[in-house]
Amino acid sequence: AQTVTQSQPEMSVQEAETVTLSCTYDTSESDYYLFWYKQPPSRQMILVIRQEAYKQQNATENRFSVNFQKAAKSFSLKISDSQLGDAAMYFCAYKRAGGATNKLIFGTGTLLAVQP
Amino acid sequence: DAGVTQSPTHLIKTRGQQVTLRCSPISGHKSVSWYQQVLGQGPQFIFQYYEKEERGRGNFPDRFSARQFPNYSSELNVNALLLGDSALYLCASISGWGQGGNEQFFGPGTRLTVL
């Protein structure tokens, strides 16, 4: 069974600084998708960034980028120029490719605080 | 277009009762998934429905059931509530039936408290 592990329950960053959130996963499959979702307090979960396992190039979305290390089964999220609005719970998630469902497997999350 | 909507926002029930949660997907999306998010944990997959048929089920007891209607809205039912069922229940809407890495759009959730 696939698992996703986020070993940092909480992180803190100064506004305008850079922070990296860690995620590791376990799977025997070679084709899959990885996601970072953001869940602000009392607000809806939204997709931050997505990585396809068969693409070697790391995904980037504006200030957000990932470091995808397939052999190490590692998928970290880097947030550059942190803003107060980045404060939220961040979840790493895994999804099989080609499966019959869109089941996401989530980690336990990392609560990010942004200090002004 | 409206996003994913869920009702009610909050719900308080007592042990042994039954509850029904509702979800309306984004217009044009035919697939709905349900997740349970216990406080301090990541969401856990409960069900997926596509075109009114169950396409996936997580590791939840038979007390949990769901259905999808012709307009693609969905209901999640939980019978014989236990204290451990207290959680945020999330509905996710997705275009297609799940074979790719399409974005799943989440609703605001229903906060269920079981006393």
CSV table of C-alpha atoms in Angstrom, one decimal, chain B:
chain,number,residue,atom,x,y,z
B,1,ASP,CA,-19.2,29.4,-12.1
B,2,ALA,CA,-19.8,28.2,-8.5
B,3,GLY,CA,-17.3,26.0,-6.9
B,4,VAL,CA,-18.0,22.8,-5.0
B,5,THR,CA,-20.7,23.4,-2.5
B,6,GLN,CA,-21.5,21.3,0.6
B,7,SER,CA,-24.3,21.4,3.1
B,8,PRO,CA,-24.7,21.7,6.0
B,9,THR,CA,-21.7,23.7,7.2
B,10,HIS,CA,-21.8,22.3,10.7
B,11,LEU,CA,-23.7,19.5,12.3
B,12,ILE,CA,-24.0,18.2,15.8
B,13,LYS,CA,-25.4,14.7,16.4
B,14,THR,CA,-25.4,12.2,19.2
B,15,ARG,CA,-24.1,8.7,19.2
B,16,GLY,CA,-26.3,6.2,17.4
B,17,GLN,CA,-27.9,8.8,15.2
B,18,GLN,CA,-27.8,8.9,11.4
B,19,VAL,CA,-26.5,11.8,9.3
B,20,THR,CA,-26.7,12.8,5.6
B,21,LEU,CA,-24.2,15.2,4.1
B,22,ARG,CA,-24.6,16.8,0.7
B,23,CYS,CA,-22.3,17.9,-2.1
B,24,SER,CA,-22.8,19.6,-5.4
B,25,PRO,CA,-19.8,19.4,-7.8
B,26,ILE,CA,-18.6,22.0,-10.2
B,27,SER,CA,-20.8,22.3,-13.2
B,28,GLY,CA,-19.7,19.8,-15.9
B,29,HIS,CA,-17.9,17.6,-13.4
B,30,LYS,CA,-19.3,14.1,-13.3
B,31,SER,CA,-17.1,12.6,-10.5
B,32,VAL,CA,-17.4,13.2,-6.8
B,33,SER,CA,-15.2,11.9,-4.0
B,34,TRP,CA,-15.7,12.0,-0.3
B,35,TYR,CA,-12.9,12.3,2.3
B,36,GLN,CA,-12.9,12.3,6.1
B,37,GLN,CA,-10.5,14.6,7.8
B,38,VAL,CA,-10.1,14.0,11.5
B,39,LEU,CA,-8.6,16.9,13.5
B,40,GLY,CA,-4.8,16.9,13.1
B,41,GLN,CA,-4.8,14.4,10.2
B,42,GLY,CA,-4.8,14.4,6.5
B,43,PRO,CA,-8.0,13.6,4.6
B,44,GLN,CA,-8.8,9.9,4.2
B,45,PHE,CA,-10.6,8.6,1.1
B,46,ILE,CA,-14.1,7.3,1.7
B,47,PHE,CA,-15.8,7.0,-1.7
B,48,GLN,CA,-15.7,8.0,-5.3
B,49,TYR,CA,-18.7,8.1,-7.6
B,50,TYR,CA,-18.6,8.7,-11.4
B,51,GLU,CA,-21.7,8.8,-13.5
B,52,LYS,CA,-23.8,7.6,-10.6
B,53,GLU,CA,-21.7,4.5,-10.1
B,54,GLU,CA,-19.3,3.7,-7.2
B,55,ARG,CA,-15.8,3.7,-8.6
B,56,GLY,CA,-13.8,3.3,-5.4
B,57,ARG,CA,-14.2,2.8,-1.7
B,58,GLY,CA,-11.8,3.4,1.1
B,59,ASN,CA,-11.3,1.4,4.3
B,60,PHE,CA,-14.5,2.5,6.1
B,61,PRO,CA,-17.2,0.4,7.7
B,62,ASP,CA,-20.5,-0.4,6.0
B,63,ARG,CA,-22.1,2.3,8.2
B,64,PHE,CA,-20.8,4.7,5.6
B,65,SER,CA,-22.7,4.8,2.3
B,66,ALA,CA,-23.1,7.2,-0.6
B,67,ARG,CA,-24.9,7.8,-3.8
B,68,GLN,CA,-24.8,10.1,-6.7
B,69,PHE,CA,-27.8,11.6,-8.4
B,70,PRO,CA,-28.5,12.2,-12.1
B,71,ASN,CA,-27.5,15.9,-11.7
B,72,TYR,CA,-24.1,14.5,-10.3
B,73,SER,CA,-24.7,15.8,-6.8
B,74,SER,CA,-23.9,13.4,-4.1
B,75,GLU,CA,-25.0,12.4,-0.6
B,76,LEU,CA,-22.9,10.7,2.1
B,77,ASN,CA,-24.8,8.8,4.8
B,78,VAL,CA,-23.4,7.6,8.0
B,79,ASN,CA,-25.4,5.4,10.3
B,80,ALA,CA,-25.0,4.5,14.0
B,81,LEU,CA,-22.7,7.4,14.6
B,82,LEU,CA,-19.7,6.9,16.9
B,83,LEU,CA,-17.7,9.5,18.7
B,84,GLY,CA,-14.8,8.7,16.3
B,85,ASP,CA,-16.9,9.9,13.3
B,86,SER,CA,-16.4,13.5,14.4
B,87,ALA,CA,-14.5,15.1,11.6
B,88,LEU,CA,-14.5,17.4,8.7
B,89,TYR,CA,-16.1,15.7,5.7
B,90,LEU,CA,-14.8,17.0,2.4
B,91,CYS,CA,-16.2,16.6,-1.0
B,92,ALA,CA,-14.0,16.8,-4.1
B,93,SER,CA,-15.1,17.3,-7.7
B,94,ILE,CA,-13.1,16.3,-10.7
B,95,SER,CA,-13.6,16.3,-14.4
B,96,GLY,CA,-13.2,12.9,-15.9
B,97,TRP,CA,-13.3,9.7,-13.9
B,98,GLY,CA,-9.8,9.6,-12.4
B,99,GLN,CA,-7.3,8.0,-14.6
B,100,GLY,CA,-5.1,11.1,-14.9
B,101,GLY,CA,-3.7,13.7,-12.7
B,102,ASN,CA,-6.5,16.2,-13.1
B,103,GLU,CA,-7.0,18.7,-10.3
B,104,GLN,CA,-9.5,17.8,-7.7
B,105,PHE,CA,-11.5,20.8,-6.4
B,106,PHE,CA,-12.5,20.6,-2.8
B,107,GLY,CA,-15.6,22.0,-1.1
B,108,PRO,CA,-15.5,23.9,2.2
B,109,GLY,CA,-16.5,20.7,4.1
B,110,THR,CA,-19.1,19.8,6.7
B,111,ARG,CA,-17.9,19.8,10.3
B,112,LEU,CA,-19.6,16.9,12.0
B,113,THR,CA,-19.5,16.7,15.8
B,114,VAL,CA,-20.8,13.5,17.5
B,115,LEU,CA,-21.6,13.9,21.2
